[in-house]
Amino acid sequence: MLVALVILVLRLKDDAGVALRGSTMTAIMAGAAVCALAWFALVLLSFVALRPQRLTQTGQVVSGVVAGVLCVAVMAPFAFTANTIRTASQLLDDVTAPAEGSTPVPVRAEDPWNGRTRVNFLLIGGDAAGNRVGVRTDSMTVASVNIATGNTVLFSLPRNLQYVRFPPSSPLRKVFPNGFDAEGQGLLNSVWYYADNNPQVMGGKNRGAQALKDAIGYTLGLHIDYYAMVDMYGFAALIDAVGGLKIRVEQDVKWGGKFGTAGTIRAGYRTLNGEEVLWYGRSRVDSDDFSRMARQRCVIGALAQQVTPATVLANFNKIASAARHMFRTDIPRDLLEHLVPLGMKVRSAKITSLQFVPPLIYTGNPDWVKIRKLAREAIRDSMAERGAVAATASPMTSAGSAASATPSGSRSPSASPSPSPSRTPVIAGASPRATPTTNDKAAKSLSELCGF
């Protein structure tokens, strides 16, 4: 058993993702059960072999109690292990369960990324609480990860980005050929809500995630591979489960009520609990959407850097309880074991960040060409950080979403940068115009932005 344990530990050291494989979890639970029973039998048989009936009545009672305590003591670690693994397996099954009507793409162990060099995750903060009907995606960030190095670019899209376009493959392209304008404003955070509430348009129920992936991917010129949505109030429970986050608060952040009367998060480098982290990322008192987007990126960065495997293990049951009610994703269960080593790369790699907000991008009249140009440049710069080959004109990771297929048609005349044959996609029928915002905003590291 010790030899088998050493082999397992060495295997996990080289590839920690194996621990999330269903067969591994089943083997660990079975092994823990066998070990618990073996130790119980050893203590019990040893007690019997010592012939406790030779003792006085008091001696028999005392020795029996001691033997019972020993049985419980030696079985407890194995019972804890089996219960923890069982909880983890159930959690992963619940979180990765495919949505109704969807079929997960099979994952090949020899090439889980299907030959891609990058994988793009849409990270969503959903808010369906209070007097809201349905899900509003108030926080939307795309994490574009270089599979080889772990270098990551975070693209933050404001909730009030208006009139986003959809690719030709999306059913919403026919409904909104000139850009999403539902509810009169056409805010990005309403796309999921609209798709879920109009299944006749989407061709089925629960298609909000796909609609939002289509819109954001088309906006950035990227293929969004997977999404993960966190309920914001469940998120607070998760932060409490890991013991809070250390964040540099640049200035006082008031929260709650209409005027921030519920409390204030004081400026300074401090450890915030779940409620404080939630409001640090959500509050707009004396602030705006764009400032809170910057704070949300710092929260993501703090999570990536501070929540270690040891922290997760020590607080696992609390984390699992919170996560079961707060996560929704389309990441297949079989892909999770491959995400672990990628996540370890990201923790020690360069993380840069770019948000499409004024004055860089006017949310009411977005410059789609410029957004894509900035996204390409941020990815190219991220790849160059470690001496990798510079990105080509298209950072696409899947076929069918070429960067040259820039959204066309505008609700109102949209200024765009002068096209370049090698680097800027051209909109058919559009003439070059001067951009109203500068183009020299490079993506910055979270260490610079958040003071990690």
PDB file of N, CA, C and O in Angstrom, residues 140-167:
ATOM      1  N   MET A 140     -18.250  40.748 -17.279  1.00  0.00           N
ATOM      2  CA  MET A 140     -17.869  39.870 -18.394  1.00  0.00           C
ATOM      3  C   MET A 140     -16.398  40.074 -18.735  1.00  0.00           C
ATOM      4  O   MET A 140     -16.006  41.167 -19.136  1.00  0.00           O
ATOM      5  N   THR A 141     -15.613  39.039 -18.547  1.00  0.00           N
ATOM      6  CA  THR A 141     -14.179  39.089 -18.818  1.00  0.00           C
ATOM      7  C   THR A 141     -13.777  37.856 -19.600  1.00  0.00           C
ATOM      8  O   THR A 141     -14.153  36.737 -19.235  1.00  0.00           O
ATOM      9  N   VAL A 142     -13.033  38.059 -20.674  1.00  0.00           N
ATOM     10  CA  VAL A 142     -12.508  36.940 -21.448  1.00  0.00           C
ATOM     11  C   VAL A 142     -11.049  36.726 -21.039  1.00  0.00           C
ATOM     12  O   VAL A 142     -10.246  37.663 -21.077  1.00  0.00           O
ATOM     13  N   ALA A 143     -10.717  35.511 -20.630  1.00  0.00           N
ATOM     14  CA  ALA A 143      -9.341  35.137 -20.327  1.00  0.00           C
ATOM     15  C   ALA A 143      -8.806  34.340 -21.501  1.00  0.00           C
ATOM     16  O   ALA A 143      -9.248  33.218 -21.757  1.00  0.00           O
ATOM     17  N   SER A 144      -7.884  34.940 -22.231  1.00  0.00           N
ATOM     18  CA  SER A 144      -7.268  34.275 -23.386  1.00  0.00           C
ATOM     19  C   SER A 144      -5.915  33.734 -22.942  1.00  0.00           C
ATOM     20  O   SER A 144      -4.995  34.495 -22.638  1.00  0.00           O
ATOM     21  N   VAL A 145      -5.793  32.405 -22.912  1.00  0.00           N
ATOM     22  CA  VAL A 145      -4.639  31.747 -22.305  1.00  0.00           C
ATOM     23  C   VAL A 145      -3.781  31.078 -23.368  1.00  0.00           C
ATOM     24  O   VAL A 145      -4.284  30.318 -24.197  1.00  0.00           O
ATOM     25  N   ASN A 146      -2.475  31.366 -23.327  1.00  0.00           N
ATOM     26  CA  ASN A 146      -1.519  30.674 -24.169  1.00  0.00           C
ATOM     27  C   ASN A 146      -1.252  29.309 -23.535  1.00  0.00           C
ATOM     28  O   ASN A 146      -0.753  29.221 -22.416  1.00  0.00           O
ATOM     29  N   ILE A 147      -1.603  28.243 -24.231  1.00  0.00           N
ATOM     30  CA  ILE A 147      -1.518  26.910 -23.650  1.00  0.00           C
ATOM     31  C   ILE A 147      -0.084  26.520 -23.327  1.00  0.00           C
ATOM     32  O   ILE A 147       0.189  25.863 -22.325  1.00  0.00           O
ATOM     33  N   ALA A 148       0.857  26.943 -24.149  1.00  0.00           N
ATOM     34  CA  ALA A 148       2.250  26.546 -23.954  1.00  0.00           C
ATOM     35  C   ALA A 148       2.891  27.229 -22.756  1.00  0.00           C
ATOM     36  O   ALA A 148       3.634  26.605 -21.990  1.00  0.00           O
ATOM     37  N   THR A 149       2.622  28.526 -22.564  1.00  0.00           N
ATOM     38  CA  THR A 149       3.315  29.293 -21.528  1.00  0.00           C
ATOM     39  C   THR A 149       2.448  29.655 -20.329  1.00  0.00           C
ATOM     40  O   THR A 149       2.965  29.969 -19.264  1.00  0.00           O
ATOM     41  N   GLY A 150       1.135  29.668 -20.523  1.00  0.00           N
ATOM     42  CA  GLY A 150       0.241  30.127 -19.461  1.00  0.00           C
ATOM     43  C   GLY A 150       0.032  31.627 -19.466  1.00  0.00           C
ATOM     44  O   GLY A 150      -0.796  32.148 -18.707  1.00  0.00           O
ATOM     45  N   ASN A 151       0.772  32.372 -20.302  1.00  0.00           N
ATOM     46  CA  ASN A 151       0.568  33.823 -20.387  1.00  0.00           C
ATOM     47  C   ASN A 151      -0.883  34.111 -20.746  1.00  0.00           C
ATOM     48  O   ASN A 151      -1.427  33.527 -21.688  1.00  0.00           O
ATOM     49  N   THR A 152      -1.488  35.027 -20.008  1.00  0.00           N
ATOM     50  CA  THR A 152      -2.927  35.258 -20.133  1.00  0.00           C
ATOM     51  C   THR A 152      -3.227  36.736 -20.323  1.00  0.00           C
ATOM     52  O   THR A 152      -2.618  37.588 -19.681  1.00  0.00           O
ATOM     53  N   VAL A 153      -4.195  37.010 -21.206  1.00  0.00           N
ATOM     54  CA  VAL A 153      -4.699  38.369 -21.384  1.00  0.00           C
ATOM     55  C   VAL A 153      -6.157  38.388 -20.939  1.00  0.00           C
ATOM     56  O   VAL A 153      -6.958  37.554 -21.376  1.00  0.00           O
ATOM     57  N   LEU A 154      -6.490  39.325 -20.053  1.00  0.00           N
ATOM     58  CA  LEU A 154      -7.871  39.493 -19.601  1.00  0.00           C
ATOM     59  C   LEU A 154      -8.495  40.666 -20.353  1.00  0.00           C
ATOM     60  O   LEU A 154      -8.001  41.792 -20.276  1.00  0.00           O
ATOM     61  N   PHE A 155      -9.574  40.387 -21.085  1.00  0.00           N
ATOM     62  CA  PHE A 155     -10.310  41.436 -21.802  1.00  0.00           C
ATOM     63  C   PHE A 155     -11.619  41.688 -21.054  1.00  0.00           C
ATOM     64  O   PHE A 155     -12.471  40.809 -20.960  1.00  0.00           O
ATOM     65  N   SER A 156     -11.774  42.882 -20.528  1.00  0.00           N
ATOM     66  CA  SER A 156     -12.986  43.232 -19.787  1.00  0.00           C
ATOM     67  C   SER A 156     -13.934  44.019 -20.680  1.00  0.00           C
ATOM     68  O   SER A 156     -13.538  45.026 -21.267  1.00  0.00           O
ATOM     69  N   LEU A 157     -15.166  43.553 -20.765  1.00  0.00           N
ATOM     70  CA  LEU A 157     -16.175  44.225 -21.580  1.00  0.00           C
ATOM     71  C   LEU A 157     -17.228  44.834 -20.663  1.00  0.00           C
ATOM     72  O   LEU A 157     -17.782  44.144 -19.799  1.00  0.00           O
ATOM     73  N   PRO A 158     -17.542  46.115 -20.850  1.00  0.00           N
ATOM     74  CA  PRO A 158     -18.508  46.777 -19.966  1.00  0.00           C
ATOM     75  C   PRO A 158     -19.920  46.265 -20.193  1.00  0.00           C
ATOM     76  O   PRO A 158     -20.298  45.900 -21.306  1.00  0.00           O
ATOM     77  N   ARG A 159     -20.683  46.232 -19.130  1.00  0.00           N
ATOM     78  CA  ARG A 159     -22.067  45.762 -19.213  1.00  0.00           C
ATOM     79  C   ARG A 159     -22.918  46.643 -20.115  1.00  0.00           C
ATOM     80  O   ARG A 159     -23.898  46.188 -20.688  1.00  0.00           O
ATOM     81  N   ASN A 160     -22.527  47.927 -20.245  1.00  0.00           N
ATOM     82  CA  ASN A 160     -23.326  48.849 -21.052  1.00  0.00           C
ATOM     83  C   ASN A 160     -22.757  49.047 -22.459  1.00  0.00           C
ATOM     84  O   ASN A 160     -23.048  50.045 -23.115  1.00  0.00           O
ATOM     85  N   LEU A 161     -21.938  48.099 -22.939  1.00  0.00           N
ATOM     86  CA  LEU A 161     -21.523  48.129 -24.339  1.00  0.00           C
ATOM     87  C   LEU A 161     -22.760  47.893 -25.197  1.00  0.00           C
ATOM     88  O   LEU A 161     -23.472  46.906 -25.017  1.00  0.00           O
ATOM     89  N   GLN A 162     -23.023  48.806 -26.129  1.00  0.00           N
ATOM     90  CA  GLN A 162     -24.289  48.773 -26.851  1.00  0.00           C
ATOM     91  C   GLN A 162     -24.142  48.271 -28.280  1.00  0.00           C
ATOM     92  O   GLN A 162     -23.114  48.441 -28.922  1.00  0.00           O
ATOM     93  N   TYR A 163     -25.235  47.655 -28.748  1.00  0.00           N
ATOM     94  CA  TYR A 163     -25.422  47.274 -30.150  1.00  0.00           C
ATOM     95  C   TYR A 163     -24.365  46.294 -30.653  1.00  0.00           C
ATOM     96  O   TYR A 163     -23.838  46.448 -31.761  1.00  0.00           O
ATOM     97  N   VAL A 164     -24.027  45.307 -29.819  1.00  0.00           N
ATOM     98  CA  VAL A 164     -23.057  44.303 -30.267  1.00  0.00           C
ATOM     99  C   VAL A 164     -23.629  43.526 -31.446  1.00  0.00           C
ATOM    100  O   VAL A 164     -24.842  43.355 -31.585  1.00  0.00           O
ATOM    101  N   ARG A 165     -22.723  43.050 -32.301  1.00  0.00           N
ATOM    102  CA  ARG A 165     -23.114  42.274 -33.474  1.00  0.00           C
ATOM    103  C   ARG A 165     -22.977  40.784 -33.183  1.00  0.00           C
ATOM    104  O   ARG A 165     -22.274  40.386 -32.257  1.00  0.00           O
ATOM    105  N   PHE A 166     -23.643  39.995 -34.005  1.00  0.00           N
ATOM    106  CA  PHE A 166     -23.583  38.545 -33.894  1.00  0.00           C
ATOM    107  C   PHE A 166     -23.029  37.957 -35.185  1.00  0.00           C
ATOM    108  O   PHE A 166     -23.240  38.502 -36.270  1.00  0.00           O
ATOM    109  N   PRO A 167     -22.314  36.829 -35.098  1.00  0.00           N
ATOM    110  CA  PRO A 167     -21.777  36.203 -36.306  1.00  0.00           C
ATOM    111  C   PRO A 167     -22.894  35.643 -37.176  1.00  0.00           C
ATOM    112  O   PRO A 167     -24.012  35.418 -36.694  1.00  0.00           O
TER     113      PRO A 167
END
